[in-house]
Coordinates of C-alpha atoms and ligand atoms in Angstrom, one line a residue:
X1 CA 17.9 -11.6 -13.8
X2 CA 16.8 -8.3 -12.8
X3 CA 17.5 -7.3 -8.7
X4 CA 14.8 -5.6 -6.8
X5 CA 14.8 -3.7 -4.1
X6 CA 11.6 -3.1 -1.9
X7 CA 10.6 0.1 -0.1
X8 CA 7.7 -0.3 2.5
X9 CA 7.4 -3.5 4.6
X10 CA 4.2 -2.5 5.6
X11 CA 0.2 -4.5 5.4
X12 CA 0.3 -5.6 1.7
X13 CA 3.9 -6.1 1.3
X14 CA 4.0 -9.7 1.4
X15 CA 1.8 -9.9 -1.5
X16 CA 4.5 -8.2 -3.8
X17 CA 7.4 -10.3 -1.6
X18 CA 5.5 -13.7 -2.4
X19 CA 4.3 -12.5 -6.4
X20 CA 8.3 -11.8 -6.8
X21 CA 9.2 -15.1 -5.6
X22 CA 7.3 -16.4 -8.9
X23 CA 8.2 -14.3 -11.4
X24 CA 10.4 -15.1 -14.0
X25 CA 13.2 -12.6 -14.6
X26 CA 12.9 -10.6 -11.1
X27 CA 14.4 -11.6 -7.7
X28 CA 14.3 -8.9 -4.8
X29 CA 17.8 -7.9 -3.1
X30 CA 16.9 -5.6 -0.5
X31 CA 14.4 -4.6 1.6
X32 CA 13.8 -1.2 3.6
X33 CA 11.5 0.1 5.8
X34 CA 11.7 2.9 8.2
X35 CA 10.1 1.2 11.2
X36 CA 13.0 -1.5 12.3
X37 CA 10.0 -4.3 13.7
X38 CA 8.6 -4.3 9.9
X39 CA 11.9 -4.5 8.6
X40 CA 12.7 -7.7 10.5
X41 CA 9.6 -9.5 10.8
X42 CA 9.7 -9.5 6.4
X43 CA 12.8 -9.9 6.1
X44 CA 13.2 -12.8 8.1
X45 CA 9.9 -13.8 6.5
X46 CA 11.2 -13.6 3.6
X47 CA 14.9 -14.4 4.0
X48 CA 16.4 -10.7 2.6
X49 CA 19.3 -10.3 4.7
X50 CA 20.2 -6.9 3.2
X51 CA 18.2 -4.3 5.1
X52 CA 17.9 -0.6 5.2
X53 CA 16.1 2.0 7.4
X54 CA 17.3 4.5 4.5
X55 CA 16.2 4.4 0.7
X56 CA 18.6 6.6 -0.3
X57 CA 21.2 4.0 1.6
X58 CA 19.8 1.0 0.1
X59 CA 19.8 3.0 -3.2
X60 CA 23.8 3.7 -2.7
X61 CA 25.2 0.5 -1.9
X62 CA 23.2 -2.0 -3.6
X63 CA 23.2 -3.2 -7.4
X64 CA 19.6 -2.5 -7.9
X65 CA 17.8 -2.6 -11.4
X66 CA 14.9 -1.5 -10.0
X67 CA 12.3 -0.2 -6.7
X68 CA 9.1 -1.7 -6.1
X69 CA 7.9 1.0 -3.5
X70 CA 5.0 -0.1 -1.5
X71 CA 4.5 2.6 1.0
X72 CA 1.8 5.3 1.5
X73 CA 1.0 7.9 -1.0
X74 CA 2.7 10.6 1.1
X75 CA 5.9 9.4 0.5
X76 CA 5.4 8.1 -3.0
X77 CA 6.9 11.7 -5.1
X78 CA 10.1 12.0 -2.8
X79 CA 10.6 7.8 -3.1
X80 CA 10.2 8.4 -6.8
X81 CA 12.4 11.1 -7.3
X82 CA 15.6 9.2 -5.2
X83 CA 14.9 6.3 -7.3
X84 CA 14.5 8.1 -10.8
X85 CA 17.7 9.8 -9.8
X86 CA 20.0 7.2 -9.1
X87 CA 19.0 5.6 -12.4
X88 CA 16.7 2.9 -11.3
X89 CA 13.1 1.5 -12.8
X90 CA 10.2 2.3 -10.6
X91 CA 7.3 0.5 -9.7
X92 CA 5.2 2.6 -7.6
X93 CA 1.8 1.4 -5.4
X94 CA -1.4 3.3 -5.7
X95 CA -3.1 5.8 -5.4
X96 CA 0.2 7.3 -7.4
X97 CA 0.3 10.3 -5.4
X98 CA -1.7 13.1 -3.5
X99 CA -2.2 15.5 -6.1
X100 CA -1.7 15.6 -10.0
X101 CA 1.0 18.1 -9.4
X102 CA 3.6 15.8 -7.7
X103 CA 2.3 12.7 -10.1
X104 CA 3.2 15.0 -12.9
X105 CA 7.0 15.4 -11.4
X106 CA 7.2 11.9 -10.9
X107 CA 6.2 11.1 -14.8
X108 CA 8.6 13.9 -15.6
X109 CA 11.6 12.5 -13.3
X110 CA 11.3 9.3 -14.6
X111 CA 11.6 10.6 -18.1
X112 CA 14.3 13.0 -17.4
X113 CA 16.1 9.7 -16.2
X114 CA 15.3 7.8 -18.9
X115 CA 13.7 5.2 -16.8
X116 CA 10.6 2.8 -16.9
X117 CA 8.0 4.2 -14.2
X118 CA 4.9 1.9 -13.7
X119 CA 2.3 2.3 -11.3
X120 CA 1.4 -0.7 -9.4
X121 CA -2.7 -0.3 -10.1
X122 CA -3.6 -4.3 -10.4
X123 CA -7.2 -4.2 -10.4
X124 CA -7.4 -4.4 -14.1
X125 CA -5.1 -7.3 -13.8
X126 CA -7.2 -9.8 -11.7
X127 CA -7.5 -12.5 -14.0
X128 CA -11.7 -12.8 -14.3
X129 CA -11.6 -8.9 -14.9
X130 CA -8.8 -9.2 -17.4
X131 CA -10.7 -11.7 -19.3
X132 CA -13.9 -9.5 -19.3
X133 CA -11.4 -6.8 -20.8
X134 CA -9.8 -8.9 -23.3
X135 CA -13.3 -10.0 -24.5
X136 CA -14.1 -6.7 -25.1
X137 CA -11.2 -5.8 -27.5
X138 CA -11.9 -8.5 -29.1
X139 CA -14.8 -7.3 -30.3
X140 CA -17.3 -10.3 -28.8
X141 CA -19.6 -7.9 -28.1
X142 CA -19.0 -5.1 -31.2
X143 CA -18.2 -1.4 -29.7
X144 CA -19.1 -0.9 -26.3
X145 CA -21.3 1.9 -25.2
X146 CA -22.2 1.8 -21.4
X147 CA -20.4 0.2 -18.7
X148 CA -21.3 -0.1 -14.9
X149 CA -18.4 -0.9 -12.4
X150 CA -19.7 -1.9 -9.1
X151 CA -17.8 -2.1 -6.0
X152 CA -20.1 -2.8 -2.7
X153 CA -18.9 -4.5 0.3
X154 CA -19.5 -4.6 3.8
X155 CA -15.9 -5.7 4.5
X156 CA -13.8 -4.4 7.7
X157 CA -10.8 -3.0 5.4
X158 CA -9.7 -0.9 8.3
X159 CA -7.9 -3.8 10.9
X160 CA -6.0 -4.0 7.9
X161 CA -5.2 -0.7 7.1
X162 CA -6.2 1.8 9.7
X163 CA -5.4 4.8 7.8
X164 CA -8.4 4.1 5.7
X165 CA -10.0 5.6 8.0
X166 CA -8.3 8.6 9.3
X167 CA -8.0 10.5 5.9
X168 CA -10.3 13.1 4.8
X169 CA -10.7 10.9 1.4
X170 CA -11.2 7.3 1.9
X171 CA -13.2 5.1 -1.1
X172 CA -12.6 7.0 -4.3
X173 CA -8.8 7.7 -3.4
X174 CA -8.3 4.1 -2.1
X175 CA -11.2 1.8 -4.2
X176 CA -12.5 4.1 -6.8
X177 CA -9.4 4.9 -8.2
X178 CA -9.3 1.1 -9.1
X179 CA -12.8 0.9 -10.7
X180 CA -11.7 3.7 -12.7
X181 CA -9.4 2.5 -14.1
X182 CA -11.1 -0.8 -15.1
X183 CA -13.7 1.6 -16.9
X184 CA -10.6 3.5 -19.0
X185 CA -9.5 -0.4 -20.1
X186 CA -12.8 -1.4 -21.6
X187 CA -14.7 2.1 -22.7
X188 CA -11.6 4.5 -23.2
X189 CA -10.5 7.8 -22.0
X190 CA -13.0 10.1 -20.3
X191 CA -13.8 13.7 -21.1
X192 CA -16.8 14.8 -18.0
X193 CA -17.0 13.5 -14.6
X194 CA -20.1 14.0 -12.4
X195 CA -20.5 12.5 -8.9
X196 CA -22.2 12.1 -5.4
X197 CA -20.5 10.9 -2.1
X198 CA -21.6 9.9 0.7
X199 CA -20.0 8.8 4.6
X200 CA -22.5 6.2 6.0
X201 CA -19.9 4.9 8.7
X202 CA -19.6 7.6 11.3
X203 CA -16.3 6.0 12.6
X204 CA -14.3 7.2 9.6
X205 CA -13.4 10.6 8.4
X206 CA -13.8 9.8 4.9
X207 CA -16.5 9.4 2.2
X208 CA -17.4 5.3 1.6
X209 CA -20.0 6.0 -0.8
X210 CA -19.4 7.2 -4.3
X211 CA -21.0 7.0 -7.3
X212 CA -20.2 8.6 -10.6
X213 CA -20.9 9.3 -14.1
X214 CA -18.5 9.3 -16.8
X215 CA -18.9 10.4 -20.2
X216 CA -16.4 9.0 -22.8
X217 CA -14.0 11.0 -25.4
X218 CA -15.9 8.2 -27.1
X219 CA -19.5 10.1 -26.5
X220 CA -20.5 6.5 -24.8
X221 CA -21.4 6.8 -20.8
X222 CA -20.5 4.6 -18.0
X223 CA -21.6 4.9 -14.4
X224 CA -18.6 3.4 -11.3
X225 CA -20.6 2.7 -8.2
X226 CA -18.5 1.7 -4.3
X227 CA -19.6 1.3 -1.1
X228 CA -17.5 0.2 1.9
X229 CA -21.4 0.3 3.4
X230 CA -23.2 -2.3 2.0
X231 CA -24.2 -5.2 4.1
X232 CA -24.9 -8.0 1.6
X233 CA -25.0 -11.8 1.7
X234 CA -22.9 -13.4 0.4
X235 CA -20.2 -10.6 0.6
X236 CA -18.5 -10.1 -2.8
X237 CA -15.2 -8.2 -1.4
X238 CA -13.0 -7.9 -3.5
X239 CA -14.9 -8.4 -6.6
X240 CA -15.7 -5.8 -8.9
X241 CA -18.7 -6.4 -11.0
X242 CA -19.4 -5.3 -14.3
X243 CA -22.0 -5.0 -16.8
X244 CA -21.3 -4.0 -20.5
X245 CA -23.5 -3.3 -23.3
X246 CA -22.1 -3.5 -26.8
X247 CA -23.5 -3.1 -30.3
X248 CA -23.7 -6.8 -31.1
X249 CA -24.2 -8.0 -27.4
X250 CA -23.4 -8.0 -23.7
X251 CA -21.2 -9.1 -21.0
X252 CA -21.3 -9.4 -17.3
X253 CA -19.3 -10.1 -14.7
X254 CA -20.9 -11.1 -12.1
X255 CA -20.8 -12.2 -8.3
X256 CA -18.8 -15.3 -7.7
X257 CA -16.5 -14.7 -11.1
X258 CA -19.1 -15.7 -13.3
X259 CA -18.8 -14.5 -16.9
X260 CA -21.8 -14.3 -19.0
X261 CA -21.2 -13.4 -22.6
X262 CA -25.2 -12.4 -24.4
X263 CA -24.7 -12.3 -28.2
X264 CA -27.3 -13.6 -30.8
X265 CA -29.7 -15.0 -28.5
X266 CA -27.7 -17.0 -26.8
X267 CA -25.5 -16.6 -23.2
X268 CA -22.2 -18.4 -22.7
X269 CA -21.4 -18.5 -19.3
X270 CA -18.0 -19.0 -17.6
X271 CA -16.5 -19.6 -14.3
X272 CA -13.3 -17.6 -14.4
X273 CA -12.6 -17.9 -10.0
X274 CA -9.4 -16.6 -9.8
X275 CA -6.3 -19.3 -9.5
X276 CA -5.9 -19.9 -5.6
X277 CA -1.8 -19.4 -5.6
X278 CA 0.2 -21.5 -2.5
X279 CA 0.6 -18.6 -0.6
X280 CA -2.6 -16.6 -1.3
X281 CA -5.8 -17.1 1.0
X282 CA -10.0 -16.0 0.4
X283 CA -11.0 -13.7 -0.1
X284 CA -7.7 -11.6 -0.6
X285 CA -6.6 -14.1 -3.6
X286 CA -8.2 -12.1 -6.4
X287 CA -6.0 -9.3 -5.5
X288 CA -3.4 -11.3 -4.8
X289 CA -3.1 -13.3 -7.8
X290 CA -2.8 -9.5 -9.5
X291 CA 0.0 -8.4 -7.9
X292 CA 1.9 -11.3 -9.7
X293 CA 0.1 -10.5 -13.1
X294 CA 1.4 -7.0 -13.0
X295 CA 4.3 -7.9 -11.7
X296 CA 5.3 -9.9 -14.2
X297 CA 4.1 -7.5 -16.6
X298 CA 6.8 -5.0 -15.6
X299 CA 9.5 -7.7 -16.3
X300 CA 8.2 -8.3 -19.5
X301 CA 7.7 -4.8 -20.5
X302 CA 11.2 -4.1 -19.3
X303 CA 13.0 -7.1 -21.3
X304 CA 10.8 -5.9 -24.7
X305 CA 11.5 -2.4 -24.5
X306 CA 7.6 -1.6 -24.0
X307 CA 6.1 0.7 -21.6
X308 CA 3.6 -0.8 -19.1
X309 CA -0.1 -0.7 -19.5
X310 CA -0.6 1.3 -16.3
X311 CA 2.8 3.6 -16.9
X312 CA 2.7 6.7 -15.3
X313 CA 1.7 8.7 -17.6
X314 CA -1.1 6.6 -18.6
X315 CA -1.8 6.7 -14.8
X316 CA -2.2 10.0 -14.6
X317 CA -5.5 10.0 -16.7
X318 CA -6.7 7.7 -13.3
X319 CA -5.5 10.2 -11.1
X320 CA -7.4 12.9 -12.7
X321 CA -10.7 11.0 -12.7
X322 CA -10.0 11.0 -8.7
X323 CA -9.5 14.2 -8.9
X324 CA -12.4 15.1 -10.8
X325 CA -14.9 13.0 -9.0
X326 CA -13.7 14.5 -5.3
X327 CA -13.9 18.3 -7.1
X328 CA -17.4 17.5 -8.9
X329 CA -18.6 16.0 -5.3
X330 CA -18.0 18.9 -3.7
X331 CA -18.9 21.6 -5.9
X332 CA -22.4 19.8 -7.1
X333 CA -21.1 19.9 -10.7
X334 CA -19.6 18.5 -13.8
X335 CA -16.2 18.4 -14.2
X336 CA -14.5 18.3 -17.5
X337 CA -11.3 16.3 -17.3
X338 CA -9.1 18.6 -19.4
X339 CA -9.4 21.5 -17.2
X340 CA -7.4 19.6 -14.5
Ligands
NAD1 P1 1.4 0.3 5.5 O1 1.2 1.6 6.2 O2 0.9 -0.9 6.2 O3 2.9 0.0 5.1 C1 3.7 1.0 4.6 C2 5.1 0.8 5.1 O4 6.0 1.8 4.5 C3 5.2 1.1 6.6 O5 5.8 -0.1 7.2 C4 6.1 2.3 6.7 O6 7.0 2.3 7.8 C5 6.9 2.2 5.4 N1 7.4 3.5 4.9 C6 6.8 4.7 4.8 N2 7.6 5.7 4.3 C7 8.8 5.1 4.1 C8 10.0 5.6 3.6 N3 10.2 6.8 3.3 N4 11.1 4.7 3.6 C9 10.9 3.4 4.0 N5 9.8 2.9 4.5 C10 8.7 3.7 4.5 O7 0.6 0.4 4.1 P2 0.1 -0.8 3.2 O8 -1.3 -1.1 3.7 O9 1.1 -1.8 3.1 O10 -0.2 0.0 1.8 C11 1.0 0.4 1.1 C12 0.4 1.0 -0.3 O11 -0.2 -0.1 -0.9 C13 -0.7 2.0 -0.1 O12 -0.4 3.0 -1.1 C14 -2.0 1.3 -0.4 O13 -3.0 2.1 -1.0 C15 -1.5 0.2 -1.4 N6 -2.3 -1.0 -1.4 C16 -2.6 -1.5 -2.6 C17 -3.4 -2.6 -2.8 C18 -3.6 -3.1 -4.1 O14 -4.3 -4.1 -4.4 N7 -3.0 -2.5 -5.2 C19 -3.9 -3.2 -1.6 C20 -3.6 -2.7 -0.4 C21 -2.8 -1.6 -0.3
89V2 O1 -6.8 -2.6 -3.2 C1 -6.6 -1.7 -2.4 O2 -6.1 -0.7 -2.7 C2 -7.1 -1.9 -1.0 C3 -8.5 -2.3 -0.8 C4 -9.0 -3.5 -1.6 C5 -8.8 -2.6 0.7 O3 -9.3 -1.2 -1.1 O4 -6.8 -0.8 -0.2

């Protein structure tokens, strides 16, 4: 059984605290958080006696095989860097880090430890997107050669997390970076970025409209649209939606996890509603039900001897499409990825 230890007690922390509770091969020792009322309300919560206000503490005196570290990106590269050196397996939260710099120390301080480093980015892992993906390796609709990922909600994500809205980015950094990545699991790496933000909320500091144009190593094209602005009825938060046309067909996913698979004619058309776990509630459980998925992932990679899907360094081909979409936004230009 691998022991855990958790760093960040914070909003979404009970979601990792309840996925670990089902997965097979993981338990979690030890919790820390910084802010003592956090760190008792979840642990009691919880039951994790052994509590720290200090990583490097918890780090020191407990038999950890791994950190699951599930604070803000600000603290993510010096979190890292404890954990990588005292030998431990890292699971980090997105967005990975600030800047590609410090995500490129963290890659390299994992490796330098010889350590696992995954970065907890769960979108592609929500089970009616992960069936739209596996679909598409399969081949059920030949080679792919446009995608649209659409994220447009109305939702109030900032009760939850009220730093949404103090930073000067806000959807790309926080949602975008997820619909990115979806779009590098079914059409491939991506060589130009072009895009166009926009702040309709004046309350925030941040941008909640983006949308952006990707062109493939592949020479194929996809276009990721979000929008914390949309009012729409019924409200689809937290789907993603996605439409994707392939030489022998097409697939969408579509509001209200319905799958529809166009080939020869015909249209096959699936419900694929995310499971409703005990401890998960709507709309939240489509995320929620991820967070176990790539949980469990992490355990499985670590008992094989594989290296996550969403390692580090694969994550830092997401990062750069962040990066590439704020620079191209803001200079009113394409951006070609390998010049970051
Ligand atoms: P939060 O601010 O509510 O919680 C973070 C917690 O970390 C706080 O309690 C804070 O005191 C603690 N903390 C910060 N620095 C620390 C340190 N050095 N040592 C110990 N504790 C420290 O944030 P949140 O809403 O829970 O989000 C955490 C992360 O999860 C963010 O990166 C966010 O983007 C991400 N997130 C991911 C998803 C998803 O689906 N993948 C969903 C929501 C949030
Ligand atoms: O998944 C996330 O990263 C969340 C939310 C869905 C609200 O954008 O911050």
């Amino acid at each position: 059984m691998l022991r855990g230890g958790i760093i960040g007690a914070g909003f979404f922390a009970a979601n990792h605290l309840n996925g670990w509770r089902m997965v097979d091969g993981a338990e979690i020792a030890a919790l820390c958080d910084t802010d003592t009322g956090r760190l008792s309300t979840m642990g009691d919560q919880f039951g994790i006696t052994r509590r720290y206000t200090d990583a490097a503490q918890m780090l020191a005196e407990e038999e950890l095989d791994f950190v699951d570290i599930i604070t803000t990106a600000p603290s993510h590269r010096p979190l890292v860097e404890l954990a990588a050196s005292s030998g431990k397996h890292i699971i980090c939260q997105k967005p990975f880090a600030e800047n590609l710099t410090d995500a490129r120390a963290m890659v390299a301080a994992a490796q330098t430890a010889g350590k696992t480093l995954m970065v907890h980015e769960n979108f592609r892992w929500q089970s009616p997107v992960r069936t739209a993906i596996n679909e598409i390796r399969a081949g059920m609709i030949g080679t792919p050669f446009f995608c649209r990922a659409s994220f447009r909600s109305g939702y109030d994500v900032f009760s939850g997390q009220p730093y949404l809205a103090e930073g000067e980015r806000f959807i790309i950094e926080d949602l975008g970076i997820h619909v990115l990545d979806i779009v590098r699991a079914v059409m491939g790496d991506v060589a130009t970025v072009a895009a166009h933000t926009n702040r309709i909320n004046p309350k925030i500091r941040g941008e909640d409209v983006a949308t952006i144009l990707l062109s493939h190593d592949s020479g194929m094209s996809s276009v990721v649209d979000c929008s914390y602005a949309t009012q729409r009825s019924p409200e689809t938060f937290p789907q993603t939606l996605l439409e994707v046309d392939g030489d022998r067909g097409s697939l969408y996913l579509k509001a209200g996890y319905r799958l529809e698979i166009h080939t020869n004619g015909e249209v096959e058309t699936r419900d694929v509603s995310p499971e409703l776990l005990s401890w998960a509630e709507r709309p939240w459980h489509n995320i929620q039900e991820s967070v176990l998925s790539i949980q469990q992932h992490f355990c499985d990679c670590l008992r094989d001897g594989r290296q996550p899907e969403t390692s580090g360094t694969d994550n830092l081909k997401t990062l750069t499409l962040v990066e590439a979409a704020y620079l191209s936004a803001s200079e009113a230009r394409t951006v070609e990825t390998n010049h970051l």
